[in-house]
PDB file of C-alpha atoms in Angstrom:
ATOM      1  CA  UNK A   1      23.570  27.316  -7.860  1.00 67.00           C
ATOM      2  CA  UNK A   2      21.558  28.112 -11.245  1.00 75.00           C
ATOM      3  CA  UNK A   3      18.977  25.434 -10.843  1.00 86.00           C
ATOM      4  CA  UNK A   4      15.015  26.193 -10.688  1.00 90.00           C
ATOM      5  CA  UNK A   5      12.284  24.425  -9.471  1.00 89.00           C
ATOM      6  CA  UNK A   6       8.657  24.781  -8.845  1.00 95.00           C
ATOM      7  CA  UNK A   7       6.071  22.570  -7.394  1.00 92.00           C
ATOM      8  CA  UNK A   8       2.194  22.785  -6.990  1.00 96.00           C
ATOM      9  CA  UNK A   9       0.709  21.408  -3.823  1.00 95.00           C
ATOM     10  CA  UNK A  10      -2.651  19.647  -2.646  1.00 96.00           C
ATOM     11  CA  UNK A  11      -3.975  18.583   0.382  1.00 97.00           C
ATOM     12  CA  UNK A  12      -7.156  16.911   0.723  1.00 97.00           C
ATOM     13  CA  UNK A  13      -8.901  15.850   4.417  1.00 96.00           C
ATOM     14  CA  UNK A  14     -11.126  13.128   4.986  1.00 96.00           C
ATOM     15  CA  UNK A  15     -13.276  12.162   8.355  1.00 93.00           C
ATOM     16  CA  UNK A  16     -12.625  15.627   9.972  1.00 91.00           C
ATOM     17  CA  UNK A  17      -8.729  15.515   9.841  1.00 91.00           C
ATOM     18  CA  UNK A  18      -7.936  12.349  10.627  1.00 92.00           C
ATOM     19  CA  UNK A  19      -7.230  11.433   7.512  1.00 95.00           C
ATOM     20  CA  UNK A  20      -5.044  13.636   5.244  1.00 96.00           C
ATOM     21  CA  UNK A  21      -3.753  12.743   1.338  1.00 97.00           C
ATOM     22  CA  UNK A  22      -0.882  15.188  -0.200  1.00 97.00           C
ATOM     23  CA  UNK A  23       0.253  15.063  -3.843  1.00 97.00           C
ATOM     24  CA  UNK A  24       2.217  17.874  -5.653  1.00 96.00           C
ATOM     25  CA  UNK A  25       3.502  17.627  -9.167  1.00 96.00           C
ATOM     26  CA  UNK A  26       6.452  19.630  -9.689  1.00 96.00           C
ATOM     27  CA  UNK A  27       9.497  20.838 -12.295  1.00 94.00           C
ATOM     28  CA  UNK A  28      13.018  20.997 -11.527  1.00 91.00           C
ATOM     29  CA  UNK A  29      15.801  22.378 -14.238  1.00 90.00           C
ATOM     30  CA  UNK A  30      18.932  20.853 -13.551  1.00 83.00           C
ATOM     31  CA  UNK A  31      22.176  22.444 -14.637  1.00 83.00           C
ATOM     32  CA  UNK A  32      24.704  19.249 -14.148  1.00 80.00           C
ATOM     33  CA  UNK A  33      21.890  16.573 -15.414  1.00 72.00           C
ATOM     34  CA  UNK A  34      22.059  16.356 -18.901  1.00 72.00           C
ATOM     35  CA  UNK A  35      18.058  16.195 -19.288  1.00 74.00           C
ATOM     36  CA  UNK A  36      18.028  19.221 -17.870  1.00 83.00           C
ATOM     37  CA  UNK A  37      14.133  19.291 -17.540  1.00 89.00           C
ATOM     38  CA  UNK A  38      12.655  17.394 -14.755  1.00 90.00           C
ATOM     39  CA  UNK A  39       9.494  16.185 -13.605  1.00 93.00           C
ATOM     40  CA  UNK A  40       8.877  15.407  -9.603  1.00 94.00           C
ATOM     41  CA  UNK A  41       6.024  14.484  -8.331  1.00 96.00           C
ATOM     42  CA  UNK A  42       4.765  13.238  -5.093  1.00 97.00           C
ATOM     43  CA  UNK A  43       1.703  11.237  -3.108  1.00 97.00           C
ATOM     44  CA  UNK A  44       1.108  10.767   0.983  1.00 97.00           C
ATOM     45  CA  UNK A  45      -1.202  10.008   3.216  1.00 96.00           C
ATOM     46  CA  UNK A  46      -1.218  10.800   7.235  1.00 95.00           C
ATOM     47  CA  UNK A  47      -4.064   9.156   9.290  1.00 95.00           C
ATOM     48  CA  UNK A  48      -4.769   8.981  13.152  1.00 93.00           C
ATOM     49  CA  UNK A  49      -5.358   5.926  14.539  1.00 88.00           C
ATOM     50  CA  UNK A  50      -6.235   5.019  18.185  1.00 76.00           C
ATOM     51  CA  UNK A  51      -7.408   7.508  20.207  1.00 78.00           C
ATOM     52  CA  UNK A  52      -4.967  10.326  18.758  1.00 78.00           C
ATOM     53  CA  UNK A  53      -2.210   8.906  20.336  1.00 87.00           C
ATOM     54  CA  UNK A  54      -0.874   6.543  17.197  1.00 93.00           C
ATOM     55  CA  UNK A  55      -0.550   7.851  13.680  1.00 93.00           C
ATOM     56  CA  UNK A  56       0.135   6.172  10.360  1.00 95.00           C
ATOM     57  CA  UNK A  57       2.255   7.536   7.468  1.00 96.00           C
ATOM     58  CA  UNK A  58       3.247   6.634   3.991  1.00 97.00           C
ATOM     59  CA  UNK A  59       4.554   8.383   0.965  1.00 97.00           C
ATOM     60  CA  UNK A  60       5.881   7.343  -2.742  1.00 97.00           C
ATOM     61  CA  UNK A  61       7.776  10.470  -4.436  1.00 97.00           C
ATOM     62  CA  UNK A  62      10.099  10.574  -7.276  1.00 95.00           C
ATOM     63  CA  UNK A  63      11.233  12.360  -9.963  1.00 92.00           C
ATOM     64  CA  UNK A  64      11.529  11.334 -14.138  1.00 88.00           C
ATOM     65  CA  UNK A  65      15.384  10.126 -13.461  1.00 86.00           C
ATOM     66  CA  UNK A  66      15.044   7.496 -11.568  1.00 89.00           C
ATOM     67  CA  UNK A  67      12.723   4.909 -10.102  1.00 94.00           C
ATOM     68  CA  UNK A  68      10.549   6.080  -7.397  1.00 96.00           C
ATOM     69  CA  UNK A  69      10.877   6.135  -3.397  1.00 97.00           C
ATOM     70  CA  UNK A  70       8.902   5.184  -0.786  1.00 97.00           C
ATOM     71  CA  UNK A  71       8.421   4.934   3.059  1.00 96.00           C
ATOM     72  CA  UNK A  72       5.684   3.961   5.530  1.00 97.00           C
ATOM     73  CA  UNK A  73       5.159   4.608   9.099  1.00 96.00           C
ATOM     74  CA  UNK A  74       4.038   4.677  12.862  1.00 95.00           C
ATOM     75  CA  UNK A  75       4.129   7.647  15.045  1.00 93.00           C
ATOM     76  CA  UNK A  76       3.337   7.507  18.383  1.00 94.00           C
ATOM     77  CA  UNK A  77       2.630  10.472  20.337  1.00 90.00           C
ATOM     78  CA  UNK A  78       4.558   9.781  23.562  1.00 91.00           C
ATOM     79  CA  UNK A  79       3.252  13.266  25.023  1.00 89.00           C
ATOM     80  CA  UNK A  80       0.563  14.436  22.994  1.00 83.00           C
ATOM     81  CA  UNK A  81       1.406  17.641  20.980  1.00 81.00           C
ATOM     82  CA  UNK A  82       4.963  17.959  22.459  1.00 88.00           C
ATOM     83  CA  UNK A  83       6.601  14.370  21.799  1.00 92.00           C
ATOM     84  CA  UNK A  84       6.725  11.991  19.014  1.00 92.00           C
ATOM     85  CA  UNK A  85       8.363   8.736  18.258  1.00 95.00           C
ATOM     86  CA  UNK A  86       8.208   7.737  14.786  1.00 95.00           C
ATOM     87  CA  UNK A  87       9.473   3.971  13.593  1.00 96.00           C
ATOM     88  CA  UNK A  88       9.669   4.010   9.490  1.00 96.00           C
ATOM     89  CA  UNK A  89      10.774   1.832   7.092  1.00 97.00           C
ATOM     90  CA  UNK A  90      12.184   3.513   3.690  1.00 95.00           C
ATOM     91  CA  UNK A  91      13.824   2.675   0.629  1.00 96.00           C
ATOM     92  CA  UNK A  92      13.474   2.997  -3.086  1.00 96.00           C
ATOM     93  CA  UNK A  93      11.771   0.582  -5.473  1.00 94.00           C
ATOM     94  CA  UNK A  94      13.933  -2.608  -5.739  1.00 92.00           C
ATOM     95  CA  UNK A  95      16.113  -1.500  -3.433  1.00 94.00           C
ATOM     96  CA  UNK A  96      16.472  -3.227   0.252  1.00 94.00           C
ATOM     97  CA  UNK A  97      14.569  -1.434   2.779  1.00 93.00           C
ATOM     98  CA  UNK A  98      16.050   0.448   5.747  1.00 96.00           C
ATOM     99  CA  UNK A  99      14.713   1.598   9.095  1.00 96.00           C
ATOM    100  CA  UNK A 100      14.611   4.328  11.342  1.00 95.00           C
ATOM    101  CA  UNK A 101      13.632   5.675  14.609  1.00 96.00           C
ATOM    102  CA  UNK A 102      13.092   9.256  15.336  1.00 95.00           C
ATOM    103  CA  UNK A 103      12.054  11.376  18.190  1.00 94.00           C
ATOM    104  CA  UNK A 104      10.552  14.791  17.346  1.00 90.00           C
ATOM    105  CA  UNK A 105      10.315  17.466  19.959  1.00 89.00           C
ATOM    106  CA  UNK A 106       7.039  20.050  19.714  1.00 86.00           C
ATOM    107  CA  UNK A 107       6.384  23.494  21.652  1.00 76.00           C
ATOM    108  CA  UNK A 108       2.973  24.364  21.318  1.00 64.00           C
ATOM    109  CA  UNK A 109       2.711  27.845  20.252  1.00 66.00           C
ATOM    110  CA  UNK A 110      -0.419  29.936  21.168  1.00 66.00           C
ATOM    111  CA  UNK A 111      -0.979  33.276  19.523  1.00 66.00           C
ATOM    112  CA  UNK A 112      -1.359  36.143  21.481  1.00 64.00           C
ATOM    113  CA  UNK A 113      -4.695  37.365  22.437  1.00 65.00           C
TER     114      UNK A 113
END
């Protein structure tokens, strides 16, 4: 409670979608860090690979506290639109790396005519 923050979004698309690069720079006023005012900023890309079926990730994202974050990844569309398995490696700068698998579950929603 009592803290603010604001951030500014951009998404840019390249070869009709298939490849997509988000940054936002944001502002975050902390009550309990004694800087108070902090910057955040972040940088992504998304890009389809194979035939739809594989996708690559990757991000670096941070803040003016600390050194910055980062993870980079494969998602494989195990049912097209309805289930993904993503393999990513994460960690922050300097740090030792860590994994993870994740399944994500997708209902394709259709707006009524």
């Amino acid at each position: 409670p009592g803290n603010f923050y604001a951030y500014a979004p951009l998404t840019w698309s390249f070869f009709a979608d298939n490849l997509l690069v988000h940054g936002n720079l944001g502002y975050l006023y902390d009550i309990k860090d004694f800087r108070h005012h902090i910057g955040t900023w972040n940088l992504a890309l998304e890009g389809v690979l194979v035939n739809d079926h594989f996708e690559i990730a990757g991000e670096v994202y941070g803040d003016t506290r600390s050194l910055p974050y980062w993870q980079a990844g494969l998602r494989w569309w195990a049912v097209r639109g309805l289930v993904r398995i993503d393999l990513t490696a994460l960690g922050q700068v300097g740090e030792v790396p860590q994994g993870s698998v994740g399944v994500s579950l997708f209902r394709i929603v259709q707006k009524a005519p």
